[in-house]
Amino acid sequence: MNSNIKDMVWVFAEQSNGELADVSLELLHKAGALAKKMDSEVSAVLLGHEIAELANTLFAHGADNVYLLDDKELKDFRSLPYANLITKLVEDKQPRIVLFGATHTGRDIAPRVASHTRSGLTADCTELKIETLTLRKVEHTDLLLQIRPAFGGNIIATIISPDVAIQMATIREGVMEMGEADPSRTGHVIQIPVKLGPIEVAVQIIEKHQKPSEVNLKTAPIIVAGGYGADTPEKFQLIKDLAKVLGADVAGSRAAVDAGLIEAERQVGQTGTTVRPKLYIAIGISGAIQHRAGMQESQKIIAINNDPEAPIFGVAHYGITGDLEVVIPKLIAAYKSQLH
Ligand SMILES: Cc1cc2nc3c(=O)[nH]c(=O)nc-3n(C[C@H](O)[C@H](O)[C@H](O)COP(=O)(O)OP(=O)(O)OC[C@H]3O[C@@H](n4cnc5c(N)ncnc54)[C@H](O)[C@@H]3O)c2cc1C
């Protein structure tokens, strides 16, 4: 690393079994935009064992430097060693910003590191910006605007931490866009020695059982989502039928999940998955802000709702006002007729 260049924007590069979490790569792209405004570099913090080659992927997605902490004690994630090592590194290097994915791991480590380093931390941000602000006649440079829904999603709050040196945020998977990887990018790997005391490694992992999720809405090109407008299993079946004809994945609003019409892992929105498919068809979904937060970046949105005033029409590119029990069979018939 060139010692004249500021190294102020960090991303925790989460990996499991040698595979990087998508959210870490998404955050690197966002970190690049933030760092540009701060005239800084982007660094990734990578912990694990025998994972050095992941640095190339991190460089390709925007890291200029990778702090590599490689030790057999770090093979599997454990809260204490991971949090303590990151804390020591943050205390030593004093970055201005540290970003974590809002995953189980990120949500475990971020508050520990923030608390130990007395940093500001905002969870589940949906947007991040850099600004210089004057508050009470004091100028604060490189302030991280941590933007997220608050009060049950009724307002979008901008949270700042002007009185601390280090600003941290967690961001959920899919919220930030993963830009293109550039395999020609390179950077610096900085090896950090790993020293752990007996208390930090007191918790031993005896066995690991992992059940990979069979649902991956994030990569689905077409999603047909149903809401509480399809309030019976029979009506919801129409949504599944349309998805089948279109070769789409099925998703739902939280109200549909709460009513047991669809599995929780298929929920789209603030407390579900954030998706950006080529086509999102929202059927019987009112378009509450918490739902829109998870789908409004879709390339094309079609909404079907019997209420012409439904807020979903505000984000839809095409809208059909009508009863889903009438509209869906017509759509299925029309699509099938095009196939023959
Ligand atoms: C902290 C918090 C987090 C949340 N997170 C999420 C989240 O992640 N995802 C999410 O979706 N919600 C979330 N919610 C809930 C959200 O506020 C809404 O309550 C929910 O999205 C409503 O779901 P819905 O639109 O399916 O149901 P409703 O609001 O009941 O809307 C049903 C819609 O269907 C239409 N309709 C009814 N009958 C028909 C018919 N026969 N044909 C066509 N249209 C019909 C109605 O006009 C209406 O617009 C969250 C709420 C909070 C407070």
mmCIF file with all atom_site columns, N, CA, C and O in Angstrom, residues 214-259:
data_model
loop_
_atom_site.group_PDB
_atom_site.id
_atom_site.type_symbol
_atom_site.label_atom_id
_atom_site.label_alt_id
_atom_site.label_comp_id
_atom_site.label_asym_id
_atom_site.label_entity_id
_atom_site.label_seq_id
_atom_site.pdbx_PDB_ins_code
_atom_site.Cartn_x
_atom_site.Cartn_y
_atom_site.Cartn_z
_atom_site.occupancy
_atom_site.B_iso_or_equiv
_atom_site.pdbx_formal_charge
_atom_site.auth_seq_id
_atom_site.auth_comp_id
_atom_site.auth_asym_id
_atom_site.auth_atom_id
_atom_site.pdbx_PDB_model_num
ATOM 1   N N  . GLU A 1 214 ? -32.826 -23.882 -0.477  1.00 0.00 ? 214 GLU A N  1
ATOM 2   C CA . GLU A 1 214 ? -33.168 -24.262 -1.857  1.00 0.00 ? 214 GLU A CA 1
ATOM 3   C C  . GLU A 1 214 ? -33.760 -23.071 -2.627  1.00 0.00 ? 214 GLU A C  1
ATOM 4   O O  . GLU A 1 214 ? -33.991 -23.151 -3.823  1.00 0.00 ? 214 GLU A O  1
ATOM 5   N N  . VAL A 1 215 ? -34.010 -21.996 -1.904  1.00 0.00 ? 215 VAL A N  1
ATOM 6   C CA . VAL A 1 215 ? -34.626 -20.824 -2.545  1.00 0.00 ? 215 VAL A CA 1
ATOM 7   C C  . VAL A 1 215 ? -33.557 -19.755 -2.751  1.00 0.00 ? 215 VAL A C  1
ATOM 8   O O  . VAL A 1 215 ? -32.815 -19.432 -1.835  1.00 0.00 ? 215 VAL A O  1
ATOM 9   N N  . ASN A 1 216 ? -33.442 -19.258 -3.963  1.00 0.00 ? 216 ASN A N  1
ATOM 10  C CA . ASN A 1 216 ? -32.520 -18.134 -4.193  1.00 0.00 ? 216 ASN A CA 1
ATOM 11  C C  . ASN A 1 216 ? -33.215 -17.091 -5.064  1.00 0.00 ? 216 ASN A C  1
ATOM 12  O O  . ASN A 1 216 ? -33.028 -17.037 -6.276  1.00 0.00 ? 216 ASN A O  1
ATOM 13  N N  . LEU A 1 217 ? -34.042 -16.284 -4.406  1.00 0.00 ? 217 LEU A N  1
ATOM 14  C CA . LEU A 1 217 ? -34.807 -15.271 -5.147  1.00 0.00 ? 217 LEU A CA 1
ATOM 15  C C  . LEU A 1 217 ? -33.891 -14.227 -5.769  1.00 0.00 ? 217 LEU A C  1
ATOM 16  O O  . LEU A 1 217 ? -34.226 -13.624 -6.783  1.00 0.00 ? 217 LEU A O  1
ATOM 17  N N  . LYS A 1 218 ? -32.727 -14.031 -5.140  1.00 0.00 ? 218 LYS A N  1
ATOM 18  C CA . LYS A 1 218 ? -31.828 -12.961 -5.599  1.00 0.00 ? 218 LYS A CA 1
ATOM 19  C C  . LYS A 1 218 ? -31.395 -13.124 -7.049  1.00 0.00 ? 218 LYS A C  1
ATOM 20  O O  . LYS A 1 218 ? -31.156 -12.152 -7.738  1.00 0.00 ? 218 LYS A O  1
ATOM 21  N N  . THR A 1 219 ? -31.257 -14.390 -7.490  1.00 0.00 ? 219 THR A N  1
ATOM 22  C CA . THR A 1 219 ? -30.756 -14.592 -8.854  1.00 0.00 ? 219 THR A CA 1
ATOM 23  C C  . THR A 1 219 ? -31.889 -14.880 -9.840  1.00 0.00 ? 219 THR A C  1
ATOM 24  O O  . THR A 1 219 ? -31.632 -15.097 -11.019 1.00 0.00 ? 219 THR A O  1
ATOM 25  N N  . ALA A 1 220 ? -33.142 -14.886 -9.363  1.00 0.00 ? 220 ALA A N  1
ATOM 26  C CA . ALA A 1 220 ? -34.265 -15.230 -10.244 1.00 0.00 ? 220 ALA A CA 1
ATOM 27  C C  . ALA A 1 220 ? -34.493 -14.113 -11.270 1.00 0.00 ? 220 ALA A C  1
ATOM 28  O O  . ALA A 1 220 ? -34.624 -12.946 -10.903 1.00 0.00 ? 220 ALA A O  1
ATOM 29  N N  . PRO A 1 221 ? -34.560 -14.428 -12.571 1.00 0.00 ? 221 PRO A N  1
ATOM 30  C CA . PRO A 1 221 ? -34.813 -13.371 -13.557 1.00 0.00 ? 221 PRO A CA 1
ATOM 31  C C  . PRO A 1 221 ? -36.268 -12.895 -13.574 1.00 0.00 ? 221 PRO A C  1
ATOM 32  O O  . PRO A 1 221 ? -36.552 -11.758 -13.888 1.00 0.00 ? 221 PRO A O  1
ATOM 33  N N  . ILE A 1 222 ? -37.194 -13.820 -13.239 1.00 0.00 ? 222 ILE A N  1
ATOM 34  C CA . ILE A 1 222 ? -38.622 -13.427 -13.200 1.00 0.00 ? 222 ILE A CA 1
ATOM 35  C C  . ILE A 1 222 ? -39.202 -13.883 -11.857 1.00 0.00 ? 222 ILE A C  1
ATOM 36  O O  . ILE A 1 222 ? -38.991 -15.033 -11.440 1.00 0.00 ? 222 ILE A O  1
ATOM 37  N N  . ILE A 1 223 ? -39.920 -12.993 -11.198 1.00 0.00 ? 223 ILE A N  1
ATOM 38  C CA . ILE A 1 223 ? -40.567 -13.342 -9.923  1.00 0.00 ? 223 ILE A CA 1
ATOM 39  C C  . ILE A 1 223 ? -42.045 -12.975 -10.014 1.00 0.00 ? 223 ILE A C  1
ATOM 40  O O  . ILE A 1 223 ? -42.395 -11.860 -10.419 1.00 0.00 ? 223 ILE A O  1
ATOM 41  N N  . VAL A 1 224 ? -42.886 -13.940 -9.647  1.00 0.00 ? 224 VAL A N  1
ATOM 42  C CA . VAL A 1 224 ? -44.320 -13.646 -9.514  1.00 0.00 ? 224 VAL A CA 1
ATOM 43  C C  . VAL A 1 224 ? -44.612 -13.665 -8.016  1.00 0.00 ? 224 VAL A C  1
ATOM 44  O O  . VAL A 1 224 ? -44.438 -14.691 -7.354  1.00 0.00 ? 224 VAL A O  1
ATOM 45  N N  . ALA A 1 225 ? -45.015 -12.511 -7.475  1.00 0.00 ? 225 ALA A N  1
ATOM 46  C CA . ALA A 1 225 ? -45.210 -12.403 -6.025  1.00 0.00 ? 225 ALA A CA 1
ATOM 47  C C  . ALA A 1 225 ? -46.683 -12.195 -5.704  1.00 0.00 ? 225 ALA A C  1
ATOM 48  O O  . ALA A 1 225 ? -47.354 -11.395 -6.355  1.00 0.00 ? 225 ALA A O  1
ATOM 49  N N  . GLY A 1 226 ? -47.137 -12.904 -4.697  1.00 0.00 ? 226 GLY A N  1
ATOM 50  C CA . GLY A 1 226 ? -48.525 -12.785 -4.281  1.00 0.00 ? 226 GLY A CA 1
ATOM 51  C C  . GLY A 1 226 ? -48.649 -12.136 -2.912  1.00 0.00 ? 226 GLY A C  1
ATOM 52  O O  . GLY A 1 226 ? -47.783 -12.304 -2.051  1.00 0.00 ? 226 GLY A O  1
ATOM 53  N N  . GLY A 1 227 ? -49.734 -11.411 -2.720  1.00 0.00 ? 227 GLY A N  1
ATOM 54  C CA . GLY A 1 227 ? -49.975 -10.760 -1.433  1.00 0.00 ? 227 GLY A CA 1
ATOM 55  C C  . GLY A 1 227 ? -51.265 -11.260 -0.805  1.00 0.00 ? 227 GLY A C  1
ATOM 56  O O  . GLY A 1 227 ? -51.846 -12.260 -1.257  1.00 0.00 ? 227 GLY A O  1
ATOM 57  N N  . TYR A 1 228 ? -51.699 -10.517 0.215   1.00 0.00 ? 228 TYR A N  1
ATOM 58  C CA . TYR A 1 228 ? -52.879 -10.950 0.962   1.00 0.00 ? 228 TYR A CA 1
ATOM 59  C C  . TYR A 1 228 ? -54.161 -10.787 0.149   1.00 0.00 ? 228 TYR A C  1
ATOM 60  O O  . TYR A 1 228 ? -55.224 -11.261 0.536   1.00 0.00 ? 228 TYR A O  1
ATOM 61  N N  . GLY A 1 229 ? -54.041 -10.133 -1.008  1.00 0.00 ? 229 GLY A N  1
ATOM 62  C CA . GLY A 1 229 ? -55.180 -10.102 -1.937  1.00 0.00 ? 229 GLY A CA 1
ATOM 63  C C  . GLY A 1 229 ? -55.544 -11.502 -2.406  1.00 0.00 ? 229 GLY A C  1
ATOM 64  O O  . GLY A 1 229 ? -56.706 -11.779 -2.747  1.00 0.00 ? 229 GLY A O  1
ATOM 65  N N  . ALA A 1 230 ? -54.541 -12.390 -2.414  1.00 0.00 ? 230 ALA A N  1
ATOM 66  C CA . ALA A 1 230 ? -54.793 -13.816 -2.722  1.00 0.00 ? 230 ALA A CA 1
ATOM 67  C C  . ALA A 1 230 ? -54.859 -14.539 -1.378  1.00 0.00 ? 230 ALA A C  1
ATOM 68  O O  . ALA A 1 230 ? -53.912 -15.212 -0.976  1.00 0.00 ? 230 ALA A O  1
ATOM 69  N N  . ASP A 1 231 ? -55.940 -14.332 -0.650  1.00 0.00 ? 231 ASP A N  1
ATOM 70  C CA . ASP A 1 231 ? -55.969 -14.705 0.769   1.00 0.00 ? 231 ASP A CA 1
ATOM 71  C C  . ASP A 1 231 ? -56.416 -16.135 1.062   1.00 0.00 ? 231 ASP A C  1
ATOM 72  O O  . ASP A 1 231 ? -56.670 -16.468 2.219   1.00 0.00 ? 231 ASP A O  1
ATOM 73  N N  . THR A 1 232 ? -56.532 -16.961 0.037   1.00 0.00 ? 232 THR A N  1
ATOM 74  C CA . THR A 1 232 ? -56.845 -18.374 0.285   1.00 0.00 ? 232 THR A CA 1
ATOM 75  C C  . THR A 1 232 ? -55.840 -19.225 -0.487  1.00 0.00 ? 232 THR A C  1
ATOM 76  O O  . THR A 1 232 ? -55.282 -18.762 -1.492  1.00 0.00 ? 232 THR A O  1
ATOM 77  N N  . PRO A 1 233 ? -55.610 -20.469 -0.054  1.00 0.00 ? 233 PRO A N  1
ATOM 78  C CA . PRO A 1 233 ? -54.670 -21.323 -0.796  1.00 0.00 ? 233 PRO A CA 1
ATOM 79  C C  . PRO A 1 233 ? -55.091 -21.469 -2.258  1.00 0.00 ? 233 PRO A C  1
ATOM 80  O O  . PRO A 1 233 ? -54.244 -21.533 -3.153  1.00 0.00 ? 233 PRO A O  1
ATOM 81  N N  . GLU A 1 234 ? -56.405 -21.469 -2.516  1.00 0.00 ? 234 GLU A N  1
ATOM 82  C CA . GLU A 1 234 ? -56.882 -21.618 -3.901  1.00 0.00 ? 234 GLU A CA 1
ATOM 83  C C  . GLU A 1 234 ? -56.466 -20.400 -4.744  1.00 0.00 ? 234 GLU A C  1
ATOM 84  O O  . GLU A 1 234 ? -55.992 -20.547 -5.872  1.00 0.00 ? 234 GLU A O  1
ATOM 85  N N  . LYS A 1 235 ? -56.642 -19.200 -4.172  1.00 0.00 ? 235 LYS A N  1
ATOM 86  C CA . LYS A 1 235 ? -56.264 -17.997 -4.934  1.00 0.00 ? 235 LYS A CA 1
ATOM 87  C C  . LYS A 1 235 ? -54.747 -17.943 -5.089  1.00 0.00 ? 235 LYS A C  1
ATOM 88  O O  . LYS A 1 235 ? -54.233 -17.544 -6.134  1.00 0.00 ? 235 LYS A O  1
ATOM 89  N N  . PHE A 1 236 ? -54.041 -18.330 -4.033  1.00 0.00 ? 236 PHE A N  1
ATOM 90  C CA . PHE A 1 236 ? -52.584 -18.265 -4.124  1.00 0.00 ? 236 PHE A CA 1
ATOM 91  C C  . PHE A 1 236 ? -52.058 -19.274 -5.147  1.00 0.00 ? 236 PHE A C  1
ATOM 92  O O  . PHE A 1 236 ? -51.025 -19.061 -5.775  1.00 0.00 ? 236 PHE A O  1
ATOM 93  N N  . GLN A 1 237 ? -52.829 -20.368 -5.334  1.00 0.00 ? 237 GLN A N  1
ATOM 94  C CA . GLN A 1 237 ? -52.419 -21.362 -6.325  1.00 0.00 ? 237 GLN A CA 1
ATOM 95  C C  . GLN A 1 237 ? -52.376 -20.741 -7.724  1.00 0.00 ? 237 GLN A C  1
ATOM 96  O O  . GLN A 1 237 ? -51.536 -21.089 -8.552  1.00 0.00 ? 237 GLN A O  1
ATOM 97  N N  . LEU A 1 238 ? -53.276 -19.760 -7.963  1.00 0.00 ? 238 LEU A N  1
ATOM 98  C CA . LEU A 1 238 ? -53.276 -19.078 -9.269  1.00 0.00 ? 238 LEU A CA 1
ATOM 99  C C  . LEU A 1 238 ? -51.945 -18.376 -9.512  1.00 0.00 ? 238 LEU A C  1
ATOM 100 O O  . LEU A 1 238 ? -51.424 -18.344 -10.636 1.00 0.00 ? 238 LEU A O  1
ATOM 101 N N  . ILE A 1 239 ? -51.391 -17.794 -8.425  1.00 0.00 ? 239 ILE A N  1
ATOM 102 C CA . ILE A 1 239 ? -50.097 -17.102 -8.529  1.00 0.00 ? 239 ILE A CA 1
ATOM 103 C C  . ILE A 1 239 ? -49.002 -18.116 -8.870  1.00 0.00 ? 239 ILE A C  1
ATOM 104 O O  . ILE A 1 239 ? -48.153 -17.881 -9.735  1.00 0.00 ? 239 ILE A O  1
ATOM 105 N N  . LYS A 1 240 ? -49.064 -19.271 -8.196  1.00 0.00 ? 240 LYS A N  1
ATOM 106 C CA . LYS A 1 240 ? -48.074 -20.323 -8.485  1.00 0.00 ? 240 LYS A CA 1
ATOM 107 C C  . LYS A 1 240 ? -48.237 -20.840 -9.916  1.00 0.00 ? 240 LYS A C  1
ATOM 108 O O  . LYS A 1 240 ? -47.252 -21.128 -10.598 1.00 0.00 ? 240 LYS A O  1
ATOM 109 N N  . ASP A 1 241 ? -49.493 -20.936 -10.379 1.00 0.00 ? 241 ASP A N  1
ATOM 110 C CA . ASP A 1 241 ? -49.739 -21.417 -11.751 1.00 0.00 ? 241 ASP A CA 1
ATOM 111 C C  . ASP A 1 241 ? -49.124 -20.453 -12.771 1.00 0.00 ? 241 ASP A C  1
ATOM 112 O O  . ASP A 1 241 ? -48.488 -20.872 -13.739 1.00 0.00 ? 241 ASP A O  1
ATOM 113 N N  . LEU A 1 242 ? -49.323 -19.150 -12.537 1.00 0.00 ? 242 LEU A N  1
ATOM 114 C CA . LEU A 1 242 ? -48.760 -18.164 -13.468 1.00 0.00 ? 242 LEU A CA 1
ATOM 115 C C  . LEU A 1 242 ? -47.238 -18.255 -13.468 1.00 0.00 ? 242 LEU A C  1
ATOM 116 O O  . LEU A 1 242 ? -46.600 -18.213 -14.532 1.00 0.00 ? 242 LEU A O  1
ATOM 117 N N  . ALA A 1 243 ? -46.670 -18.398 -12.264 1.00 0.00 ? 243 ALA A N  1
ATOM 118 C CA . ALA A 1 243 ? -45.203 -18.507 -12.174 1.00 0.00 ? 243 ALA A CA 1
ATOM 119 C C  . ALA A 1 243 ? -44.714 -19.712 -12.964 1.00 0.00 ? 243 ALA A C  1
ATOM 120 O O  . ALA A 1 243 ? -43.709 -19.640 -13.682 1.00 0.00 ? 243 ALA A O  1
ATOM 121 N N  . LYS A 1 244 ? -45.457 -20.805 -12.871 1.00 0.00 ? 244 LYS A N  1
ATOM 122 C CA . LYS A 1 244 ? -45.031 -22.030 -13.556 1.00 0.00 ? 244 LYS A CA 1
ATOM 123 C C  . LYS A 1 244 ? -45.031 -21.827 -15.072 1.00 0.00 ? 244 LYS A C  1
ATOM 124 O O  . LYS A 1 244 ? -44.078 -22.188 -15.766 1.00 0.00 ? 244 LYS A O  1
ATOM 125 N N  . VAL A 1 245 ? -46.092 -21.201 -15.562 1.00 0.00 ? 245 VAL A N  1
ATOM 126 C CA . VAL A 1 245 ? -46.197 -20.983 -17.007 1.00 0.00 ? 245 VAL A CA 1
ATOM 127 C C  . VAL A 1 245 ? -45.053 -20.084 -17.508 1.00 0.00 ? 245 VAL A C  1
ATOM 128 O O  . VAL A 1 245 ? -44.509 -20.282 -18.588 1.00 0.00 ? 245 VAL A O  1
ATOM 129 N N  . LEU A 1 246 ? -44.688 -19.096 -16.672 1.00 0.00 ? 246 LEU A N  1
ATOM 130 C CA . LEU A 1 246 ? -43.654 -18.144 -17.095 1.00 0.00 ? 246 LEU A CA 1
ATOM 131 C C  . LEU A 1 246 ? -42.246 -18.638 -16.768 1.00 0.00 ? 246 LEU A C  1
ATOM 132 O O  . LEU A 1 246 ? -41.259 -17.968 -17.091 1.00 0.00 ? 246 LEU A O  1
ATOM 133 N N  . GLY A 1 247 ? -42.137 -19.770 -16.078 1.00 0.00 ? 247 GLY A N  1
ATOM 134 C CA . GLY A 1 247 ? -40.814 -20.248 -15.640 1.00 0.00 ? 247 GLY A CA 1
ATOM 135 C C  . GLY A 1 247 ? -40.221 -19.323 -14.598 1.00 0.00 ? 247 GLY A C  1
ATOM 136 O O  . GLY A 1 247 ? -39.010 -19.099 -14.546 1.00 0.00 ? 247 GLY A O  1
ATOM 137 N N  . ALA A 1 248 ? -41.096 -18.765 -13.749 1.00 0.00 ? 248 ALA A N  1
ATOM 138 C CA . ALA A 1 248 ? -40.661 -17.765 -12.761 1.00 0.00 ? 248 ALA A CA 1
ATOM 139 C C  . ALA A 1 248 ? -40.576 -18.374 -11.362 1.00 0.00 ? 248 ALA A C  1
ATOM 140 O O  . ALA A 1 248 ? -41.096 -19.462 -11.113 1.00 0.00 ? 248 ALA A O  1
ATOM 141 N N  . ASP A 1 249 ? -39.925 -17.657 -10.467 1.00 0.00 ? 249 ASP A N  1
ATOM 142 C CA . ASP A 1 249 ? -39.934 -18.045 -9.052  1.00 0.00 ? 249 ASP A CA 1
ATOM 143 C C  . ASP A 1 249 ? -41.119 -17.374 -8.363  1.00 0.00 ? 249 ASP A C  1
ATOM 144 O O  . ASP A 1 249 ? -41.513 -16.276 -8.733  1.00 0.00 ? 249 ASP A O  1
ATOM 145 N N  . VAL A 1 250 ? -41.636 -18.052 -7.334  1.00 0.00 ? 250 VAL A N  1
ATOM 146 C CA . VAL A 1 250 ? -42.781 -17.498 -6.598  1.00 0.00 ? 250 VAL A CA 1
ATOM 147 C C  . VAL A 1 250 ? -42.265 -16.796 -5.347  1.00 0.00 ? 250 VAL A C  1
ATOM 148 O O  . VAL A 1 250 ? -41.349 -17.284 -4.687  1.00 0.00 ? 250 VAL A O  1
ATOM 149 N N  . ALA A 1 251 ? -42.859 -15.654 -5.030  1.00 0.00 ? 251 ALA A N  1
ATOM 150 C CA . ALA A 1 251 ? -42.503 -14.943 -3.799  1.00 0.00 ? 251 ALA A CA 1
ATOM 151 C C  . ALA A 1 251 ? -43.786 -14.411 -3.175  1.00 0.00 ? 251 ALA A C  1
ATOM 152 O O  . ALA A 1 251 ? -44.879 -14.599 -3.728  1.00 0.00 ? 251 ALA A O  1
ATOM 153 N N  . GLY A 1 252 ? -43.643 -13.752 -2.021  1.00 0.00 ? 252 GLY A N  1
ATOM 154 C CA . GLY A 1 252 ? -44.841 -13.228 -1.372  1.00 0.00 ? 252 GLY A CA 1
ATOM 155 C C  . GLY A 1 252 ? -44.544 -12.027 -0.499  1.00 0.00 ? 252 GLY A C  1
ATOM 156 O O  . GLY A 1 252 ? -43.393 -11.731 -0.190  1.00 0.00 ? 252 GLY A O  1
ATOM 157 N N  . SER A 1 253 ? -45.606 -11.339 -0.141  1.00 0.00 ? 253 SER A N  1
ATOM 158 C CA . SER A 1 253 ? -45.493 -10.234 0.818   1.00 0.00 ? 253 SER A CA 1
ATOM 159 C C  . SER A 1 253 ? -45.482 -10.840 2.223   1.00 0.00 ? 253 SER A C  1
ATOM 160 O O  . SER A 1 253 ? -45.759 -12.025 2.413   1.00 0.00 ? 253 SER A O  1
ATOM 161 N N  . ARG A 1 254 ? -45.193 -10.006 3.190   1.00 0.00 ? 254 ARG A N  1
ATOM 162 C CA . ARG A 1 254 ? -45.177 -10.513 4.570   1.00 0.00 ? 254 ARG A CA 1
ATOM 163 C C  . ARG A 1 254 ? -46.563 -10.952 5.007   1.00 0.00 ? 254 ARG A C  1
ATOM 164 O O  . ARG A 1 254 ? -46.705 -11.937 5.727   1.00 0.00 ? 254 ARG A O  1
ATOM 165 N N  . ALA A 1 255 ? -47.582 -10.233 4.551   1.00 0.00 ? 255 ALA A N  1
ATOM 166 C CA . ALA A 1 255 ? -48.945 -10.625 4.934   1.00 0.00 ? 255 ALA A CA 1
ATOM 167 C C  . ALA A 1 255 ? -49.259 -12.015 4.395   1.00 0.00 ? 255 ALA A C  1
ATOM 168 O O  . ALA A 1 255 ? -49.930 -12.817 5.063   1.00 0.00 ? 255 ALA A O  1
ATOM 169 N N  . ALA A 1 256 ? -48.767 -12.321 3.194   1.00 0.00 ? 256 ALA A N  1
ATOM 170 C CA . ALA A 1 256 ? -48.998 -13.660 2.626   1.00 0.00 ? 256 ALA A CA 1
ATOM 171 C C  . ALA A 1 256 ? -48.233 -14.711 3.419   1.00 0.00 ? 256 ALA A C  1
ATOM 172 O O  . ALA A 1 256 ? -48.740 -15.820 3.655   1.00 0.00 ? 256 ALA A O  1
ATOM 173 N N  . VAL A 1 257 ? -47.022 -14.342 3.853   1.00 0.00 ? 257 VAL A N  1
ATOM 174 C CA . VAL A 1 257 ? -46.225 -15.279 4.663   1.00 0.00 ? 257 VAL A CA 1
ATOM 175 C C  . VAL A 1 257 ? -46.915 -15.495 6.010   1.00 0.00 ? 257 VAL A C  1
ATOM 176 O O  . VAL A 1 257 ? -47.100 -16.636 6.464   1.00 0.00 ? 257 VAL A O  1
ATOM 177 N N  . ASP A 1 258 ? -47.330 -14.397 6.647   1.00 0.00 ? 258 ASP A N  1
ATOM 178 C CA . ASP A 1 258 ? -47.977 -14.508 7.966   1.00 0.00 ? 258 ASP A CA 1
ATOM 179 C C  . ASP A 1 258 ? -49.251 -15.353 7.884   1.00 0.00 ? 258 ASP A C  1
ATOM 180 O O  . ASP A 1 258 ? -49.616 -16.032 8.843   1.00 0.00 ? 258 ASP A O  1
ATOM 181 N N  . ALA A 1 259 ? -49.926 -15.295 6.735   1.00 0.00 ? 259 ALA A N  1
ATOM 182 C CA . ALA A 1 259 ? -51.174 -16.066 6.580   1.00 0.00 ? 259 ALA A CA 1
ATOM 183 C C  . ALA A 1 259 ? -50.891 -17.532 6.211   1.00 0.00 ? 259 ALA A C  1
ATOM 184 O O  . ALA A 1 259 ? -51.825 -18.304 5.999   1.00 0.00 ? 259 ALA A O  1
#
